């Protein structure tokens, strides 16, 4: 695996083929297992290799168990090796094209920049050209990423508290607005009833006046009758003017009433969306702080089960990618990301859309070309897709709930 030079410095032999899991140094096993395998994958391996009882133990126990048993070649380490090779086949092929050691670092950095740390770590460490210097570089990068993810989870909790506070304030504001709107509607409905009664009275008076005018016309055209007829005609004209004014007022009140109802409906929908996002984010943060133990996807109400679906996120803020990946992995899904045409080539989007089971589009940070390309593709091929209005973690958590519940083509 490696040779000792004349100076006593250990250097890897670059011509002995792809390295295996048990051939890695001891300090690398922990970050490799922790980064490249999800908790659900470790539980499935434990259930397959040992028994269901062992698979029900805590996440930390399972992590420690698999790390401590992969430093030598046996059934467990061979199974993990086979699983990781299959899981990261595409990355291994990309790194396999590299024939010069100096090309490893730029390709590694490209994967890290777009949030593909797990596949890059496995493909790099098992590459025949990987030496101690590159190993240390990868170890340091993954170590710092783990700190950043932990900080991101604390930020999620802080955001959850902020969202809950905003939700409470929005609910109070909505309740006040609804109460005020209901009062306004009641008042306007009463005024409309009063106007309608006035209209009915005026129409009845007009009918009586017309009948009286007709009687006067039949009686003769004497001066007294003509004067009374003229007065009645003026009164009818005045009543008609009042009727037109009341009709206009009625129309204005009806428009104001409809506007108030539309405002109430909009506030109700906004409050409902805030509640759904808050519940989704609360469940995921609660699960990250106290991971589910001895539960199944059917019984766990905090964690939406994606059932191994491949989730493609298009657009969004780059700094949120690792948090998206962590949430999808936590919910038993596979995550991939396209930045929406900022740096990733737009033609690459079609290939990623083909391989995805569901697509989540963060519409606040995406190019027009990528947005319409995604929309057109998903409609033509009946691909499940959802749009979220922002890159916030709560909107993404709500979208994962909708994917797990088979809700698609939604504009959040």
XYZ file of C-alpha atoms in Angstrom:
412
model
C 0.000 0.000 0.000
C 2.808 2.444 0.834
C 6.602 2.549 0.781
C 9.159 4.041 3.181
C 11.668 6.340 1.473
C 15.314 6.653 2.419
C 14.529 9.661 4.593
C 11.965 7.724 6.607
C 9.023 9.648 5.175
C 5.964 7.563 4.392
C 4.666 8.015 0.824
C 1.809 6.155 -0.890
C 2.595 4.032 -3.915
C 0.485 5.450 -6.718
C 0.488 2.310 -8.862
C -1.175 -0.360 -6.700
C -4.766 0.412 -7.652
C -7.784 1.771 -5.784
C -7.527 1.704 -1.982
C -10.032 -0.105 0.251
C -11.818 1.067 3.387
C -9.716 -1.053 5.772
C -6.516 0.268 4.185
C -7.270 3.884 5.213
C -5.521 5.345 8.259
C -7.417 5.063 11.575
C -8.128 8.802 11.891
C -9.959 8.805 8.535
C -12.468 6.067 9.392
C -14.566 8.309 11.669
C -15.044 11.194 9.154
C -15.556 8.739 6.276
C -18.292 6.785 8.099
C -19.855 9.945 9.553
C -19.879 11.830 6.239
C -20.469 9.118 3.642
C -23.071 7.005 5.475
C -26.409 8.264 6.808
C -27.854 6.991 10.082
C -30.558 5.058 8.244
C -27.940 3.376 6.021
C -25.899 2.316 9.072
C -29.026 0.854 10.694
C -29.837 -1.140 7.568
C -26.262 -2.479 7.433
C -26.410 -3.423 11.116
C -29.753 -5.187 10.626
C -28.416 -7.027 7.585
C -25.061 -8.078 9.067
C -25.880 -8.524 12.786
C -29.549 -8.467 13.854
C -32.524 -6.132 14.367
C -31.758 -5.724 18.079
C -28.349 -4.205 17.375
C -29.893 -1.949 14.711
C -32.170 -0.383 17.337
C -29.312 0.994 19.428
C -28.416 4.696 19.553
C -26.926 6.570 16.597
C -23.656 7.135 18.483
C -23.322 3.453 19.411
C -23.869 2.379 15.786
C -21.368 4.966 14.507
C -18.707 3.835 17.015
C -19.409 0.158 16.290
C -19.016 0.438 12.522
C -15.894 2.672 12.778
C -14.138 0.302 15.166
C -14.921 -2.726 12.956
C -13.847 -1.365 9.577
C -10.098 -1.196 10.211
C -9.589 -4.786 9.047
C -10.909 -6.800 6.122
C -13.927 -8.941 7.031
C -17.624 -9.256 6.173
C -18.677 -5.848 7.618
C -15.892 -3.780 6.019
C -16.394 -5.562 2.680
C -20.134 -4.808 2.816
C -19.525 -1.124 3.623
C -16.901 -0.904 0.847
C -19.345 -2.374 -1.681
C -22.151 -0.061 -0.515
C -20.045 3.109 -0.775
C -18.636 2.145 -4.185
C -22.179 1.662 -5.482
C -23.503 4.829 -3.826
C -20.759 7.076 -5.241
C -20.192 5.369 -8.613
C -20.460 8.625 -10.571
C -17.904 10.469 -8.407
C -15.487 7.525 -8.504
C -15.661 7.553 -12.313
C -15.000 11.310 -12.434
C -11.987 11.048 -10.118
C -10.862 7.915 -11.957
C -10.198 9.995 -15.053
C -7.492 11.909 -13.164
C -3.983 10.616 -13.961
C -1.957 13.410 -12.349
C -1.767 14.008 -8.593
C -1.863 17.821 -9.007
C -5.324 17.567 -10.612
C -6.905 15.962 -7.540
C -7.095 19.106 -5.394
C -8.955 21.341 -7.944
C -11.552 18.616 -8.625
C -11.958 18.046 -4.870
C -12.504 21.797 -4.325
C -15.119 21.926 -7.094
C -17.144 19.216 -5.352
C -16.827 20.935 -1.960
C -17.956 24.275 -3.415
C -21.155 22.787 -4.761
C -21.892 20.824 -1.561
C -20.907 17.303 -2.736
C -18.553 16.611 0.158
C -19.562 12.980 0.851
C -19.045 11.612 -2.656
C -15.855 13.674 -3.095
C -14.360 12.387 0.188
C -14.834 8.722 -0.725
C -13.658 9.124 -4.324
C -10.581 11.111 -3.238
C -9.405 8.913 -0.351
C -9.712 5.712 -2.400
C -7.945 7.186 -5.443
C -4.558 5.558 -6.175
C -2.825 8.971 -6.370
C -4.004 10.151 -2.940
C -1.026 10.664 -0.601
C -0.629 11.836 3.003
C -0.691 15.542 2.063
C -3.986 15.189 0.205
C -5.363 13.009 3.019
C -4.616 15.742 5.578
C -6.200 18.374 3.353
C -9.408 16.313 3.020
C -9.477 15.533 6.749
C -9.122 19.214 7.688
C -11.851 20.285 5.237
C -14.380 17.685 6.451
C -13.554 18.481 10.074
C -14.369 22.178 9.568
C -17.503 21.367 7.574
C -18.814 19.341 10.519
C -18.426 22.424 12.724
C -20.253 24.543 10.160
C -23.133 22.068 9.996
C -23.408 22.130 13.796
C -23.487 25.914 13.697
C -26.143 25.691 11.002
C -28.348 23.521 13.217
C -28.068 26.066 16.023
C -28.976 28.756 13.527
C -31.978 26.620 12.499
C -33.164 26.547 16.098
C -32.744 30.305 16.384
C -34.668 30.777 13.151
C -37.384 28.471 14.474
C -37.819 30.642 17.559
C -37.959 33.732 15.334
C -40.536 32.090 13.056
C -42.648 31.050 16.042
C -42.557 34.614 17.381
C -43.461 36.040 13.984
C -46.221 33.446 13.648
C -47.681 34.454 17.020
C -47.576 38.136 16.072
C -49.084 37.370 12.684
C -51.865 35.365 14.333
C -52.662 38.234 16.710
C -52.642 40.689 13.816
C -54.789 38.332 11.741
C -57.265 37.855 14.596
C -57.559 41.622 15.024
C -57.935 42.135 11.282
C -60.547 39.392 11.051
C -62.477 40.808 14.005
C -62.358 44.297 12.510
C -63.292 42.959 9.080
C -66.216 40.967 10.488
C -67.457 44.087 12.257
C -67.061 46.104 9.050
C -68.860 43.422 7.052
C -71.718 43.296 9.542
C -72.025 47.079 9.404
C -71.909 47.116 5.621
C -74.434 44.295 5.355
C -76.790 46.255 7.626
C -76.275 49.370 5.491
C -76.938 47.361 2.339
C -80.156 46.013 3.824
C -81.176 49.591 4.699
C -80.356 50.796 1.179
C -82.287 47.936 -0.370
C -85.303 48.792 1.802
C -85.031 52.452 0.738
C -84.847 51.363 -2.900
C -87.944 49.230 -2.483
C -89.827 52.150 -0.849
C -88.772 54.578 -3.602
C -89.792 52.129 -6.316
C -93.206 51.721 -4.655
C -93.612 55.525 -4.396
C -92.627 55.889 -8.046
C -95.219 53.345 -9.056
C -97.935 55.191 -7.114
C -96.883 58.534 -8.622
C -96.989 57.134 -12.153
C -100.447 55.711 -11.558
C -101.618 59.072 -10.142
C -100.155 60.934 -13.156
C -102.000 58.606 -15.510
C -105.280 59.244 -13.671
C -104.781 63.030 -13.906
C -104.072 62.782 -17.627
C -107.311 60.862 -18.135
C -109.347 63.417 -16.085
C -108.505 66.379 -18.349
C -105.988 69.085 -19.031
C -107.239 71.875 -16.756
C -104.792 74.267 -15.146
C -105.011 72.777 -11.655
C -104.515 69.239 -12.947
C -101.625 70.369 -15.158
C -99.906 72.045 -12.219
C -100.297 69.003 -9.990
C -99.089 66.780 -12.839
C -96.004 68.957 -13.251
C -95.285 68.763 -9.520
C -95.677 65.001 -9.565
C -93.371 64.681 -12.577
C -90.717 66.757 -10.796
C -91.104 64.568 -7.743
C -90.695 61.439 -9.876
C -87.551 62.916 -11.463
C -86.156 63.696 -7.998
C -86.985 60.192 -6.802
C -85.240 58.726 -9.858
C -82.115 60.808 -9.121
C -82.137 59.563 -5.518
C -82.581 56.045 -6.818
C -79.509 56.382 -9.070
C -77.448 57.744 -6.161
C -78.539 54.833 -3.951
C -77.708 52.366 -6.700
C -74.185 53.805 -6.944
C -73.786 53.676 -3.145
C -74.977 50.090 -3.111
C -72.405 49.147 -5.769
C -69.623 50.900 -3.810
C -70.571 49.102 -0.585
C -70.688 45.768 -2.389
C -67.182 46.389 -3.801
C -65.842 47.349 -0.356
C -67.481 44.264 1.138
C -65.843 42.013 -1.475
C -62.461 43.717 -0.886
C -62.735 43.042 2.859
C -63.579 39.394 2.227
C -60.588 39.078 -0.131
C -58.296 40.587 2.543
C -59.545 38.094 5.135
C -58.991 35.211 2.721
C -55.434 36.410 1.935
C -54.547 36.769 5.632
C -55.999 33.344 6.392
C -53.968 31.698 3.609
C -50.766 33.476 4.688
C -51.302 32.415 8.309
C -51.949 28.817 7.252
C -48.720 28.747 5.201
C -46.719 30.202 8.114
C -48.159 27.534 10.421
C -47.295 24.735 8.001
C -43.719 26.008 7.540
C -43.321 26.421 11.294
C -44.568 22.868 11.983
C -42.242 21.426 9.323
C -39.203 23.342 10.613
C -40.074 22.564 14.229
C -40.263 18.832 13.508
C -36.910 18.777 11.701
C -35.099 20.891 14.301
C -36.584 18.799 17.095
C -35.334 15.667 15.333
C -31.842 17.143 14.829
C -31.549 18.020 18.534
C -32.935 14.694 19.751
C -32.566 12.112 16.927
C -35.343 9.545 16.599
C -34.474 6.269 18.279
C -36.359 3.022 17.892
C -38.950 4.477 15.556
C -40.074 3.720 12.062
C -41.055 6.160 9.351
C -44.685 5.054 9.765
C -44.795 5.997 13.461
C -42.562 9.087 13.530
C -44.541 12.330 13.241
C -41.518 14.658 13.382
C -39.589 13.287 10.375
C -41.191 13.137 6.895
C -40.112 9.888 5.208
C -38.887 10.470 1.655
C -38.475 6.681 1.211
C -35.202 6.984 -0.674
C -36.506 9.508 -3.231
C -33.901 11.491 -5.174
C -34.557 15.167 -4.405
C -33.122 17.798 -6.759
C -32.946 21.370 -5.452
C -32.611 24.010 -8.183
C -31.555 27.553 -7.219
C -31.368 28.933 -3.684
C -28.514 30.467 -1.705
C -25.254 28.407 -1.965
C -24.663 28.731 1.784
C -27.897 26.801 2.429
C -26.950 23.774 0.300
C -25.336 21.727 3.085
C -28.330 22.361 5.360
C -30.692 21.217 2.583
C -28.548 18.112 2.108
C -28.593 17.362 5.852
C -32.405 17.708 6.013
C -32.960 15.440 2.995
C -30.509 12.844 4.333
C -32.187 12.993 7.752
C -35.523 12.287 6.065
C -34.233 9.194 4.212
C -33.742 10.862 0.827
C -30.926 11.444 -1.664
C -30.000 15.071 -2.371
C -28.552 16.782 -5.421
C -28.251 20.468 -6.261
C -28.080 22.732 -9.292
C -27.485 26.416 -8.562
C -29.996 27.584 -11.169
C -27.546 28.727 -13.812
C -25.254 30.932 -11.688
C -22.164 28.731 -12.139
C -23.532 25.321 -13.137
C -24.178 24.984 -16.852
C -27.847 25.169 -17.792
C -27.565 22.172 -20.131
C -26.494 20.064 -17.157
C -29.887 20.767 -15.589
C -31.768 18.467 -18.005
C -29.634 15.469 -17.050
C -30.172 16.145 -13.350
C -33.940 16.548 -13.895
C -34.094 13.149 -15.609
C -32.507 11.395 -12.626
C -34.572 13.163 -9.927
C -37.791 11.757 -8.419
C -38.940 15.191 -7.236
C -37.726 18.761 -7.842
C -37.765 21.698 -5.408
C -37.193 25.113 -7.009
C -36.103 28.069 -4.832
C -37.576 30.810 -7.013
C -35.830 33.697 -5.217
C -32.362 32.799 -6.550
C -32.501 31.235 -10.018
C -31.909 32.418 -13.571
C -34.888 32.941 -15.890
C -33.551 30.331 -18.302
C -33.223 27.659 -15.603
C -36.652 28.519 -14.141
C -38.515 28.124 -17.453
C -36.394 25.127 -18.493
C -37.361 23.360 -15.232
C -41.032 24.320 -15.536
C -41.267 23.165 -19.162
C -39.416 19.886 -18.483
C -41.497 18.924 -15.424
C -44.792 19.570 -17.244
C -43.762 17.657 -20.360
C -42.538 14.630 -18.402
C -45.025 14.772 -15.530
C -42.178 15.234 -13.024
C -43.191 16.069 -9.440
C -42.028 19.630 -8.665
C -42.639 22.364 -6.107
C -41.768 26.058 -6.009
C -40.719 27.737 -2.764
C -40.730 31.539 -2.526
C -37.452 31.826 -0.626
C -34.255 29.925 0.232
C -35.206 29.831 3.927
C -34.905 26.532 5.751
C -38.557 26.657 6.860
C -39.807 26.891 3.238
C -37.541 23.973 2.240
C -38.755 21.908 5.233
C -42.383 22.551 4.197
C -41.551 21.461 0.643
C -40.080 18.165 1.926
C -43.308 17.531 3.846
C -45.264 18.071 0.627
C -42.963 15.710 -1.291
C -43.347 13.040 1.405
C -47.133 13.506 1.230
C -47.069 13.292 -2.589
C -48.155 16.915 -3.108
C -46.718 18.317 -6.342
C -46.849 21.351 -8.654
C -47.302 23.681 -5.706
C -46.428 27.380 -5.574
C -45.590 27.976 -1.932
